[in-house]
Amino acid sequence: EVQLVESGGTLVQAGGSLRLSCAASGFTFDDYAVAWFRQAPGKGREGVSCRSGSDGWTTYADSVKGRFTISIDNAKNMVYLQMNNLKPEDTAVYYCAADPRPLLVSLKVPDFRSWGRGTQVTVSS
């Protein structure tokens, strides 16, 4: 059974940095694509970043390019999202997601089969 558990969300000031973690179990990163999504109050869930399983290709939403970085730690079965130069508009619940298509590189919600419960990130101005 695939399980994803996010952590690391907190209140941070604009311009600050934060690293989100996602503890993954039930699969290997070579066989799954992993991604981060977020959902702001009153808005739909949107893709932030994705990493394919087979070759490690990554993609980012335009709004976070150059500021956020997705990475994995195979030994610890962890997925990370390093967020720098945070802005108030980054405030949202952040979700970790996974899908058993290793070539997948997508920021679309329907493309991902498994989801965590989310962690809250609040950026104050």
Coordinates of C-alpha atoms in Angstrom, one line a residue:
E1 CA 0.0 0.0 0.0
V2 CA 1.3 3.4 -1.0
Q3 CA 1.4 5.9 1.8
L4 CA 2.5 9.5 1.8
V5 CA 2.9 11.7 4.9
E6 CA 3.8 15.4 4.5
S7 CA 5.5 17.5 7.2
G8 CA 7.4 20.7 7.6
G9 CA 4.6 23.3 7.0
T10 CA 4.6 26.3 9.2
L11 CA 4.3 30.1 9.4
V12 CA 7.2 31.9 7.7
Q13 CA 7.8 35.5 6.7
A14 CA 7.9 36.6 3.1
G15 CA 11.4 36.2 1.6
G16 CA 12.1 33.2 3.9
S17 CA 12.8 29.6 3.1
L18 CA 11.2 26.3 4.0
R19 CA 11.7 22.7 3.2
L20 CA 8.7 20.4 3.1
S21 CA 9.2 16.6 3.5
C22 CA 7.1 13.7 2.4
A23 CA 7.7 10.3 3.9
A24 CA 6.9 7.7 1.2
S25 CA 6.3 4.0 1.7
G26 CA 5.0 1.1 -0.4
F27 CA 6.9 1.9 -3.6
T28 CA 10.3 2.7 -5.0
F29 CA 11.2 6.0 -6.7
D30 CA 12.5 4.3 -9.8
D31 CA 9.0 3.0 -10.5
Y32 CA 6.8 6.0 -9.5
A33 CA 6.5 9.7 -10.5
V34 CA 6.2 11.9 -7.4
A35 CA 4.9 15.5 -7.2
W36 CA 3.9 18.4 -5.0
F37 CA 0.6 20.2 -5.3
R38 CA -0.9 23.0 -3.3
Q39 CA -4.4 24.4 -2.6
A40 CA -4.9 27.9 -1.4
P41 CA -8.1 28.9 0.4
G42 CA -11.0 29.1 -2.0
K43 CA -9.0 27.9 -4.9
G44 CA -8.5 24.6 -6.7
R45 CA -5.6 22.3 -6.2
E46 CA -2.7 23.2 -8.5
G47 CA 0.5 21.4 -9.5
V48 CA 3.8 22.8 -8.1
S49 CA 6.5 20.4 -9.2
C50 CA 6.9 16.8 -10.5
R51 CA 9.8 14.4 -10.7
S52 CA 9.6 11.4 -13.0
G53 CA 10.7 8.0 -11.6
S54 CA 12.7 6.5 -14.4
D55 CA 15.1 9.3 -15.2
G56 CA 14.5 12.1 -12.7
W57 CA 13.1 14.6 -15.1
T58 CA 11.5 17.5 -13.2
T59 CA 9.0 20.2 -14.1
Y60 CA 7.8 23.2 -12.2
A61 CA 4.8 25.6 -12.3
D62 CA 5.8 29.0 -13.8
S63 CA 4.9 30.6 -10.5
V64 CA 7.6 28.7 -8.6
K65 CA 10.4 28.3 -11.2
G66 CA 13.7 29.4 -9.9
R67 CA 12.4 29.4 -6.3
F68 CA 11.3 25.8 -5.5
T69 CA 13.3 22.6 -6.0
I70 CA 11.9 19.0 -5.8
S71 CA 14.3 16.2 -4.7
I72 CA 14.3 12.7 -3.4
D73 CA 16.4 10.7 -0.9
N74 CA 16.3 7.0 -1.9
A75 CA 18.0 5.8 1.3
K76 CA 15.4 7.6 3.5
N77 CA 12.4 7.2 1.1
M78 CA 11.7 10.9 1.3
V79 CA 10.5 13.5 -1.2
Y80 CA 11.4 17.1 -0.5
L81 CA 10.3 20.5 -1.7
Q82 CA 12.8 23.2 -1.0
M83 CA 11.1 26.6 -1.1
N84 CA 13.1 29.8 -1.3
N85 CA 12.1 33.5 -1.5
L86 CA 8.6 32.7 -0.3
K87 CA 5.7 35.0 -1.1
P88 CA 2.3 35.5 0.5
E89 CA 0.7 34.0 -2.6
D90 CA 2.6 30.7 -1.8
T91 CA 0.3 30.3 1.2
A92 CA -1.6 27.0 0.8
V93 CA -1.9 23.4 2.0
Y94 CA 0.8 21.4 0.2
Y95 CA 0.2 17.9 -0.8
C96 CA 2.6 15.1 -1.9
A97 CA 1.4 12.8 -4.7
A98 CA 2.6 9.7 -6.4
D99 CA 1.7 7.6 -9.5
P100 CA 3.0 4.2 -10.8
R101 CA 4.0 5.6 -14.2
P102 CA 7.7 6.2 -14.0
L103 CA 7.8 8.3 -17.2
L104 CA 5.1 10.6 -16.0
V105 CA 6.0 14.3 -15.8
S106 CA 2.7 16.1 -15.0
L107 CA 1.2 18.9 -12.9
K108 CA -2.4 17.7 -13.4
V109 CA -4.3 16.5 -10.4
P110 CA -6.1 13.6 -12.2
D111 CA -2.8 12.1 -13.3
F112 CA -1.8 11.1 -9.7
R113 CA -3.3 8.1 -8.0
S114 CA -2.0 8.4 -4.4
W115 CA -2.1 11.5 -2.1
G116 CA -1.0 12.6 1.3
R117 CA -3.1 14.6 3.7
G118 CA -1.2 17.8 3.3
T119 CA 0.8 20.3 5.4
Q120 CA -0.1 24.0 5.9
V121 CA 2.3 26.7 4.7
T122 CA 1.5 30.3 5.6
V123 CA 3.6 33.1 4.4
S124 CA 3.2 36.4 6.1
S125 CA 3.9 39.7 4.4

